[in-house]
């Protein structure tokens, strides 16, 4: 029997291309695992009306963790248009299966390292080494939203004097997406950011928020972060989401570990990825108490589907995060060193770095160095 059981979820679009690349490297490293395929993504929405079928959830429950490629997400009306004719107008509503997975498995922490590898011509600067801790189940993406508003919610909200602007518009004309945060959720994500900073000798933790406007939720996470910070010898800096988008472009080397609620973490992690070569280099781990799903930050890039054009480094660095989580430290450092070497040599690479190799050729080159 293999040491690990890994759920294998390529998803859609270039998810397949990059997962094939991952397999080349995993095999070259003789990683002792059984890979269990699991259905997820657009195809299953169109065919079955469910992008995350129940059988997939059951499959995942029987594995140690999951590797995931990418999925396509489309807005409500477009999603409805692409449903199989017999499923149309049955009230099925598309949801992002990765967001649902994060919630179902309580994968509360989204870890997104963004490091400038020497020799990457796309580095904004060579001294960027950031790690984003994004809260992954609450906040603006907690999924509590309505359109149209149920009467009860509308009436309750009308108690707030600020509702005066929306009161007379009629409940069928108002949409509401909430930003819902708990003390526990805030404490957990901030604590993990500090623990990481401590064990990795990082110099600071920056909370990315907007508490001067989002007074209740922003206020809560700020208070919690200040409390948590007291237990550590590492400074807590506080930055507003808008200001930090400017400062990170001016002085990214001043930042280190960043922590944020779900949507701000989503935004800031794309910005950080941009500083180190773009989404082709951005890895991510969705981590819960006893399960984790590893996925590159990039999406499914449907226009490149099956063309083996996209950069597999994000996926390979994601595999490295899986090794870290499994405490396979030797595999993790060998893989990262191989990725670093291929980037530095700059002989084999995909179009985004100015070379012309395929996704799989880059993976083979990494495999040669592991
Ligand atoms: C990400 C993506 C997803 C998210 C989308 C595809 C739902 O942007 O992982 O950053 O917002 O979490
Ligand atoms: Mg994103």
Coordinates of C-alpha atoms and ligand atoms in Angstrom, one line a residue:
X1 CA 0.0 0.0 0.0
X2 CA 1.2 3.5 -0.8
X3 CA 2.1 5.8 2.0
X4 CA -0.4 8.5 1.0
X5 CA -3.8 8.7 -0.7
X6 CA -4.0 11.9 -2.7
X7 CA -7.3 13.1 -4.3
X8 CA -6.5 14.1 -7.9
X9 CA -8.7 16.9 -9.2
X10 CA -7.5 18.5 -12.4
X11 CA -10.8 20.5 -12.8
X12 CA -11.1 22.4 -16.0
X13 CA -9.1 24.3 -18.6
X14 CA -5.4 24.4 -18.0
X15 CA -6.0 22.6 -14.7
X16 CA -5.5 19.4 -16.7
X17 CA -2.2 20.7 -18.3
X18 CA -0.6 21.7 -15.0
X19 CA -1.7 18.6 -13.2
X20 CA -0.1 16.5 -15.9
X21 CA 3.0 18.5 -15.2
X22 CA 2.8 17.9 -11.5
X23 CA 2.5 14.1 -12.2
X24 CA 5.8 14.1 -14.1
X25 CA 7.6 15.6 -11.2
X26 CA 5.8 13.5 -8.5
X27 CA 6.8 10.4 -10.4
X28 CA 10.4 11.5 -10.9
X29 CA 10.6 12.0 -7.1
X30 CA 9.1 8.6 -6.5
X31 CA 6.5 10.1 -4.2
X32 CA 4.9 7.2 -2.5
X33 CA 1.2 7.9 -3.2
X34 CA -1.9 6.5 -4.7
X35 CA -3.8 9.2 -6.7
X36 CA -7.6 9.0 -6.6
X37 CA -9.3 10.9 -9.4
X38 CA -12.3 13.1 -8.4
X39 CA -14.8 15.0 -10.5
X40 CA -15.0 18.7 -10.1
X41 CA -15.7 21.8 -12.2
X42 CA -17.6 23.2 -15.1
X43 CA -18.1 19.9 -17.0
X44 CA -20.1 18.5 -14.0
X45 CA -22.1 21.7 -13.7
X46 CA -23.2 21.5 -17.3
X47 CA -23.8 17.8 -17.3
X48 CA -25.2 17.2 -13.8
X49 CA -26.1 20.6 -12.5
X50 CA -23.5 20.2 -9.7
X51 CA -19.8 21.3 -10.1
X52 CA -19.0 19.4 -6.9
X53 CA -20.8 16.1 -6.9
X54 CA -21.5 14.3 -3.7
X55 CA -19.3 11.4 -4.8
X56 CA -16.3 13.8 -4.9
X57 CA -16.9 14.8 -1.4
X58 CA -16.9 11.2 -0.3
X59 CA -13.8 10.5 -2.3
X60 CA -12.0 13.3 -0.6
X61 CA -13.0 12.0 2.8
X62 CA -11.1 8.9 2.1
X63 CA -7.8 10.6 1.2
X64 CA -5.0 12.4 3.1
X65 CA -5.3 15.6 1.1
X66 CA -6.1 16.8 -2.4
X67 CA -4.3 18.3 -5.4
X68 CA -6.4 20.6 -7.5
X69 CA -5.8 22.2 -10.9
X70 CA -8.2 25.0 -11.7
X71 CA -11.9 25.6 -12.3
X72 CA -13.9 28.0 -14.4
X73 CA -16.4 30.2 -12.6
X74 CA -19.0 32.2 -14.4
X75 CA -21.7 34.6 -13.2
X76 CA -25.2 33.3 -12.6
X77 CA -26.9 34.0 -15.9
X78 CA -24.1 32.6 -18.1
X79 CA -23.9 29.5 -15.9
X80 CA -27.6 28.9 -16.4
X81 CA -27.2 29.2 -20.2
X82 CA -24.6 26.5 -20.3
X83 CA -26.6 23.9 -18.4
X84 CA -27.8 20.7 -20.2
X85 CA -31.3 21.5 -21.7
X86 CA -33.1 19.1 -19.3
X87 CA -31.5 20.8 -16.3
X88 CA -32.4 24.4 -17.3
X89 CA -34.9 26.4 -15.4
X90 CA -35.0 24.0 -12.5
X91 CA -33.7 26.6 -10.1
X92 CA -30.2 25.2 -10.0
X93 CA -27.7 27.9 -9.0
X94 CA -24.0 27.7 -9.9
X95 CA -21.6 28.1 -7.0
X96 CA -17.8 28.0 -7.0
X97 CA -16.8 24.5 -6.1
X98 CA -13.5 25.5 -4.6
X99 CA -15.2 28.1 -2.3
X100 CA -17.6 25.3 -1.3
X101 CA -14.8 22.8 -0.7
X102 CA -13.1 25.4 1.6
X103 CA -16.3 25.7 3.6
X104 CA -17.3 22.1 3.7
X105 CA -13.9 20.9 4.9
X106 CA -13.4 24.0 7.0
X107 CA -10.2 24.8 5.2
X108 CA -9.9 28.0 7.2
X109 CA -6.4 29.0 6.1
X110 CA -5.2 29.9 2.6
X111 CA -1.5 30.1 2.6
X112 CA 0.0 31.9 -0.4
X113 CA 3.8 32.4 -0.6
X114 CA 5.1 34.8 -3.2
X115 CA 8.9 34.7 -3.6
X116 CA 11.0 36.2 -6.3
X117 CA 13.3 33.4 -7.6
X118 CA 16.6 34.7 -8.7
X119 CA 16.9 34.9 -12.5
X120 CA 13.1 35.2 -13.1
X121 CA 13.0 38.0 -15.7
X122 CA 9.4 38.8 -14.6
X123 CA 10.5 39.7 -11.0
X124 CA 9.3 43.2 -10.1
X125 CA 12.3 43.3 -7.8
X126 CA 14.6 40.4 -6.8
X127 CA 14.2 40.9 -3.0
X128 CA 10.5 40.1 -2.7
X129 CA 9.6 37.3 -0.3
X130 CA 6.1 37.6 0.9
X131 CA 3.7 35.1 2.5
X132 CA -0.1 35.8 2.6
X133 CA -2.4 34.2 5.1
X134 CA -5.9 34.6 3.8
X135 CA -8.8 33.7 5.9
X136 CA -10.6 31.2 3.7
X137 CA -14.2 30.5 5.0
X138 CA -15.6 33.8 6.3
X139 CA -15.5 37.5 5.4
X140 CA -16.9 38.8 2.2
X141 CA -16.9 35.3 0.7
X142 CA -18.8 33.7 3.5
X143 CA -21.6 33.2 1.0
X144 CA -24.3 35.0 3.0
X145 CA -26.0 37.1 0.4
X146 CA -29.4 37.8 -1.1
X147 CA -31.1 39.0 -4.2
X148 CA -33.9 39.9 -3.8
X149 CA -33.8 40.5 -0.1
X150 CA -36.1 38.4 2.1
X151 CA -38.6 40.6 3.8
X152 CA -37.3 39.6 7.3
X153 CA -33.8 40.7 6.5
X154 CA -35.0 43.9 4.9
X155 CA -37.2 44.8 7.8
X156 CA -34.4 44.0 10.3
X157 CA -32.0 46.2 8.3
X158 CA -34.5 49.1 8.2
X159 CA -33.9 49.5 12.0
X160 CA -30.5 50.9 11.0
X161 CA -30.9 54.7 10.4
X162 CA -28.4 54.4 7.6
X163 CA -30.9 52.3 5.6
X164 CA -32.8 55.5 4.8
X165 CA -31.1 55.5 1.3
X166 CA -32.4 52.0 0.4
X167 CA -35.6 51.9 2.4
X168 CA -37.9 53.2 -0.3
X169 CA -36.3 51.4 -3.2
X170 CA -38.3 48.2 -2.5
X171 CA -36.9 44.9 -1.4
X172 CA -36.9 43.5 -4.9
X173 CA -34.4 46.2 -6.0
X174 CA -31.8 45.7 -3.4
X175 CA -29.0 43.1 -3.3
X176 CA -27.0 42.3 -0.2
X177 CA -23.7 40.5 0.2
X178 CA -22.5 40.4 3.8
X179 CA -19.0 40.4 5.3
X180 CA -19.3 38.1 8.2
X181 CA -16.4 37.6 10.6
X182 CA -16.1 35.7 13.9
X183 CA -13.6 36.3 16.7
X184 CA -12.6 32.7 16.4
X185 CA -11.9 33.0 12.7
X186 CA -9.9 36.2 13.2
X187 CA -7.9 34.7 16.0
X188 CA -7.1 31.5 14.1
X189 CA -5.8 33.3 11.0
X190 CA -3.8 35.9 12.8
X191 CA -2.3 33.2 15.1
X192 CA -1.3 31.1 12.2
X193 CA 0.4 34.1 10.6
X194 CA 2.3 34.8 13.7
X195 CA 3.2 31.2 14.3
X196 CA 4.6 31.0 10.7
X197 CA 6.5 34.2 11.2
X198 CA 8.0 32.8 14.4
X199 CA 9.0 29.4 13.0
X200 CA 10.4 31.0 9.8
X201 CA 12.2 33.9 11.4
X202 CA 10.1 36.5 9.7
X203 CA 10.5 40.1 10.7
X204 CA 6.9 41.3 10.8
X205 CA 3.2 40.5 10.3
X206 CA 1.0 43.1 8.6
X207 CA -2.7 43.0 9.0
X208 CA -4.4 44.2 5.8
X209 CA -7.8 45.7 6.5
X210 CA -10.0 48.8 6.3
X211 CA -11.2 49.4 9.9
X212 CA -11.7 53.1 9.4
X213 CA -14.7 52.3 7.1
X214 CA -15.6 48.7 7.9
X215 CA -15.8 49.5 11.6
X216 CA -17.4 46.4 13.0
X217 CA -15.7 43.6 11.0
X218 CA -12.5 45.5 10.5
X219 CA -12.6 46.6 14.1
X220 CA -13.0 43.1 15.3
X221 CA -10.0 41.6 13.4
X222 CA -7.9 44.6 14.4
X223 CA -8.6 44.2 18.1
X224 CA -8.0 40.4 17.9
X225 CA -4.8 40.9 16.0
X226 CA -3.4 43.3 18.6
X227 CA -4.2 40.8 21.4
X228 CA -2.6 37.9 19.5
X229 CA 0.5 40.0 18.7
X230 CA 1.2 40.5 22.5
X231 CA 2.2 36.9 22.7
X232 CA 5.0 37.3 20.2
X233 CA 8.2 39.2 19.8
X234 CA 7.3 40.1 16.2
X235 CA 5.8 43.5 15.4
X236 CA 2.3 43.7 14.1
X237 CA 1.8 46.4 11.4
X238 CA -1.6 47.5 10.3
X239 CA -2.3 48.7 6.8
X240 CA -5.4 49.7 4.9
X241 CA -6.1 47.6 1.8
X242 CA -6.1 50.6 -0.5
X243 CA -2.9 52.1 0.8
X244 CA -1.0 48.8 0.9
X245 CA -1.7 48.2 -2.8
X246 CA 0.3 51.4 -3.4
X247 CA 3.0 50.7 -0.8
X248 CA 3.5 47.2 -2.0
X249 CA 4.3 48.5 -5.5
X250 CA 6.7 51.2 -4.1
X251 CA 8.4 49.2 -1.4
X252 CA 7.5 45.5 -1.5
X253 CA 10.7 44.6 0.3
X254 CA 9.4 46.2 3.5
X255 CA 6.7 43.6 3.9
X256 CA 7.0 40.0 5.0
X257 CA 4.0 38.0 6.4
X258 CA 0.6 39.5 5.5
X259 CA -2.7 38.5 7.0
X260 CA -6.2 39.4 5.8
X261 CA -9.8 38.4 5.7
X262 CA -11.0 36.4 2.6
X263 CA -11.6 39.1 0.0
X264 CA -8.7 41.4 1.0
X265 CA -6.5 38.3 1.0
X266 CA -7.7 37.3 -2.4
X267 CA -6.9 40.8 -3.7
X268 CA -3.5 41.2 -2.0
X269 CA -2.4 37.7 -3.0
X270 CA -2.8 38.5 -6.7
X271 CA -0.9 41.7 -6.2
X272 CA 1.9 39.8 -4.4
X273 CA 1.9 37.2 -7.3
X274 CA 2.3 40.1 -9.7
X275 CA 5.5 41.2 -8.0
X276 CA 7.2 37.8 -8.5
X277 CA 6.3 37.0 -12.0
X278 CA 2.5 36.7 -12.0
X279 CA 0.1 33.8 -11.5
X280 CA 2.5 31.4 -13.2
X281 CA 4.5 31.4 -10.0
X282 CA 1.8 31.7 -7.4
X283 CA 1.2 28.6 -5.2
X284 CA -1.5 28.1 -2.6
X285 CA -2.6 25.8 0.1
X286 CA -6.1 25.6 1.6
X287 CA -5.5 24.2 5.1
X288 CA -7.9 22.9 7.7
X289 CA -7.3 21.2 11.0
X290 CA -6.9 17.7 9.4
X291 CA -7.4 18.1 5.7
X292 CA -5.9 20.3 3.0
X293 CA -6.5 21.1 -0.7
X294 CA -3.5 22.4 -2.7
X295 CA -4.2 24.5 -5.7
X296 CA -2.2 27.1 -7.7
X297 CA -3.7 30.6 -7.4
X298 CA -4.3 30.9 -11.1
X299 CA -7.6 30.1 -12.8
X300 CA -8.5 27.8 -15.6
X301 CA -7.5 30.1 -18.5
X302 CA -9.9 28.5 -20.9
X303 CA -8.3 30.0 -24.0
X304 CA -5.1 28.0 -23.3
X305 CA -7.0 24.8 -22.5
X306 CA -5.1 21.7 -23.7
X307 CA -2.4 23.8 -25.4
X308 CA 0.3 23.1 -22.8
X309 CA 1.3 26.7 -22.9
X310 CA 0.9 27.8 -19.3
X311 CA 3.7 28.0 -16.8
X312 CA 3.6 24.9 -14.5
X313 CA 5.8 26.5 -11.8
X314 CA 2.8 27.6 -9.8
X315 CA 1.5 24.1 -9.7
X316 CA 4.9 22.6 -8.9
X317 CA 5.4 25.1 -6.0
X318 CA 1.9 24.0 -4.9
X319 CA 3.1 20.4 -4.8
X320 CA 6.0 21.7 -2.6
X321 CA 3.4 23.2 -0.2
X322 CA 1.8 19.7 -0.1
X323 CA 5.1 18.2 0.8
X324 CA 5.5 20.8 3.6
X325 CA 2.1 20.0 5.0
X326 CA 2.8 16.2 4.9
X327 CA 6.1 17.0 6.7
X328 CA 8.0 15.5 3.8
X329 CA 10.8 18.2 4.3
X330 CA 13.3 16.5 2.1
X331 CA 11.0 16.3 -0.9
X332 CA 9.9 19.9 -0.3
X333 CA 13.4 21.3 -0.3
X334 CA 14.5 19.2 -3.3
X335 CA 11.5 20.3 -5.3
X336 CA 12.0 24.0 -4.5
X337 CA 15.7 23.8 -5.3
X338 CA 14.9 22.2 -8.6
X339 CA 12.3 24.9 -9.5
X340 CA 14.8 27.6 -8.4
X341 CA 17.5 26.0 -10.6
X342 CA 15.4 25.8 -13.8
X343 CA 14.3 29.4 -13.3
X344 CA 17.8 30.6 -12.7
X345 CA 19.2 28.8 -15.7
X346 CA 16.5 30.3 -17.9
X347 CA 17.1 27.8 -20.7
X348 CA 13.7 26.0 -20.5
X349 CA 10.6 28.0 -19.8
X350 CA 7.1 28.9 -21.0
X351 CA 6.1 31.9 -23.1
X352 CA 5.4 34.2 -20.2
X353 CA 9.1 34.2 -19.2
X354 CA 10.1 34.8 -22.9
X355 CA 10.9 31.2 -23.8
X356 CA 9.0 28.8 -25.9
X357 CA 8.8 25.4 -24.1
X358 CA 5.6 23.6 -23.3
X359 CA 4.1 23.1 -19.8
X360 CA 5.3 19.5 -19.9
X361 CA 8.8 20.3 -21.1
X362 CA 9.3 22.6 -18.2
X363 CA 8.0 19.9 -15.8
X364 CA 10.5 17.5 -17.4
X365 CA 13.3 19.9 -16.8
X366 CA 12.4 20.3 -13.2
X367 CA 12.1 16.5 -12.9
X368 CA 15.7 16.2 -14.2
X369 CA 16.9 18.4 -11.3
X370 CA 15.0 16.8 -8.4
Ligands
LIG1 C1 -8.6 32.4 -5.8 C2 -9.7 32.6 -6.8 C3 -11.0 32.1 -6.2 C4 -11.3 32.9 -5.0 C5 -12.2 32.1 -7.2 C6 -11.9 31.4 -8.4 C7 -13.5 31.7 -6.5 O1 -9.8 34.0 -7.1 O2 -8.5 31.3 -5.3 O3 -8.0 33.4 -5.4 O4 -11.7 34.0 -5.0 O5 -11.0 32.4 -3.9
LIG2 MG1 -8.1 35.1 -6.4

